[in-house]
Amino acid sequence: MLKLEKVNAFYGRIQALRGISLHVAEGEIVAVIGSNGAGKSTLLNTISGMIPARGGQIVFAGRPIAGLPPEKIVRLGISQVPERRQIFSTMSVMDNLILGAYHRYGRDGRQAVERDLDFVFEIFPRLQERIGQTAGTLSGGEQQMLALGRGWMAKPRLLLMDEPSLGLAPLMAREIFRVSGRLRERGTTILVVEQNAHAALALADRAYVMEEGQVVLEGKSSDLASDQRVQKAYLGKATTPPSSPSP
Ligand code: ATP
């Protein structure tokens, strides 16, 4: 469904993506893990057209999308849940959700949008309880639910999620990942970038590890989770063999 080949991206003269190649098949959940500054957010922003790709190719559903404006990319079926919950803080919960679907009324009709709204309220009853509340006054976790709900209301074929667990209590982060699994059951393909490698590898089918703007490892999540380099660098596990003498 999505294929990147040797994609570069720059901020001025700083190169943030260095020849990134990756793919996401329809129905998959794919994670990209890596430490601070590895280029994960830049990767998503480049796919969604917010940052121009320089060199390389980005193909979505058989169509090259590098160079298209972000609103066109949304219309093709890619929707991004941005990092740090960029919701419209002075607007109500309901208005935020409706705005997520603004481009669908003409295409899908009001009833389809209302059905999806019901689904968002089914997976996040908390949002329904706070339907008229100003989004900026929601708790951090509730704002993250709203950001995810808004991304879902765009009814994307591919949902890009940027650090969905950032700043959330473990229970709330688990809830967000559980819901992500349900979105996939409803036919949404997901590319998620995460510093929380534990959670990301538990959720995803496959994963890529990024360091300094490059993909350094890739594979099935279960294989990466048992890879010593990944365990040491991202899962906080020591790799000392059990037979070594204790200090
Ligand atoms: P984190 O997990 O900390 O959010 P990340 O993996 O998402 O990190 P990016 O935000 O993509 O990393 O940043 C990649 C590199 O690009 C970093 O070195 C960062 O300092 C740099 N960078 C990001 N945004 C800009 C910008 N607007 N201008 C200049 N450099 C930037």
PDB file of C-alpha atoms and ligand atoms in Angstrom, residues 11 14 16 35-42 83-84 163 195, ligand 1:
ATOM      1  CA  TYR A  11      15.863  20.994   7.312  1.00  0.00           C
ATOM      2  CA  ILE A  14      20.681  19.360   7.921  1.00  0.00           C
ATOM      3  CA  ALA A  16      17.123  14.348   8.680  1.00  0.00           C
ATOM      4  CA  SER A  35      15.581   7.201  20.017  1.00  0.00           C
ATOM      5  CA  ASN A  36      15.155  10.996  20.217  1.00  0.00           C
ATOM      6  CA  GLY A  37      16.093  12.768  17.030  1.00  0.00           C
ATOM      7  CA  ALA A  38      16.340   9.590  14.925  1.00  0.00           C
ATOM      8  CA  GLY A  39      14.003  11.149  12.351  1.00  0.00           C
ATOM      9  CA  LYS A  40      10.752   9.336  13.134  1.00  0.00           C
ATOM     10  CA  SER A  41       8.496  12.404  13.120  1.00  0.00           C
ATOM     11  CA  THR A  42      10.254  13.705  10.028  1.00  0.00           C
ATOM     12  CA  GLU A  83       2.682  14.195  18.032  1.00  0.00           C
ATOM     13  CA  ARG A  84       1.820  16.303  21.067  1.00  0.00           C
ATOM     14  CA  GLU A 163       4.213   8.737  19.381  1.00  0.00           C
ATOM     15  CA  GLN A 195       9.940   5.652  21.432  1.00  0.00           C
TER      16      GLN A 195
HETATM   17  P1  ATP B   1      11.693  12.388  18.936  1.00  0.00           P
HETATM   18  O1  ATP B   1      11.425  10.960  19.286  1.00  0.00           O
HETATM   19  O2  ATP B   1      12.584  13.065  19.932  1.00  0.00           O
HETATM   20  O3  ATP B   1      10.466  13.182  18.603  1.00  0.00           O
HETATM   21  P2  ATP B   1      12.315  11.921  16.131  1.00  0.00           P
HETATM   22  O4  ATP B   1      12.926  10.599  15.880  1.00  0.00           O
HETATM   23  O5  ATP B   1      10.879  12.092  15.856  1.00  0.00           O
HETATM   24  O6  ATP B   1      12.628  12.363  17.625  1.00  0.00           O
HETATM   25  P3  ATP B   1      12.692  14.176  14.371  1.00  0.00           P
HETATM   26  O7  ATP B   1      11.786  15.096  15.147  1.00  0.00           O
HETATM   27  O8  ATP B   1      12.223  13.640  13.094  1.00  0.00           O
HETATM   28  O9  ATP B   1      13.175  12.972  15.310  1.00  0.00           O
HETATM   29  O10 ATP B   1      14.067  14.949  14.142  1.00  0.00           O
HETATM   30  C1  ATP B   1      15.121  14.420  13.338  1.00  0.00           C
HETATM   31  C2  ATP B   1      16.265  15.435  13.303  1.00  0.00           C
HETATM   32  O11 ATP B   1      15.835  16.607  12.588  1.00  0.00           O
HETATM   33  C3  ATP B   1      16.693  15.928  14.684  1.00  0.00           C
HETATM   34  O12 ATP B   1      18.095  16.053  14.672  1.00  0.00           O
HETATM   35  C4  ATP B   1      16.025  17.270  14.834  1.00  0.00           C
HETATM   36  O13 ATP B   1      16.797  18.144  15.646  1.00  0.00           O
HETATM   37  C5  ATP B   1      15.988  17.770  13.405  1.00  0.00           C
HETATM   38  N1  ATP B   1      14.815  18.642  13.183  1.00  0.00           N
HETATM   39  C6  ATP B   1      13.518  18.318  13.385  1.00  0.00           C
HETATM   40  N2  ATP B   1      12.706  19.357  13.096  1.00  0.00           N
HETATM   41  C7  ATP B   1      13.513  20.362  12.690  1.00  0.00           C
HETATM   42  C8  ATP B   1      13.276  21.713  12.243  1.00  0.00           C
HETATM   43  N3  ATP B   1      12.041  22.204  12.141  1.00  0.00           N
HETATM   44  N4  ATP B   1      14.368  22.436  11.912  1.00  0.00           N
HETATM   45  C9  ATP B   1      15.627  21.932  12.009  1.00  0.00           C
HETATM   46  N5  ATP B   1      15.900  20.677  12.405  1.00  0.00           N
HETATM   47  C10 ATP B   1      14.869  19.901  12.750  1.00  0.00           C
END
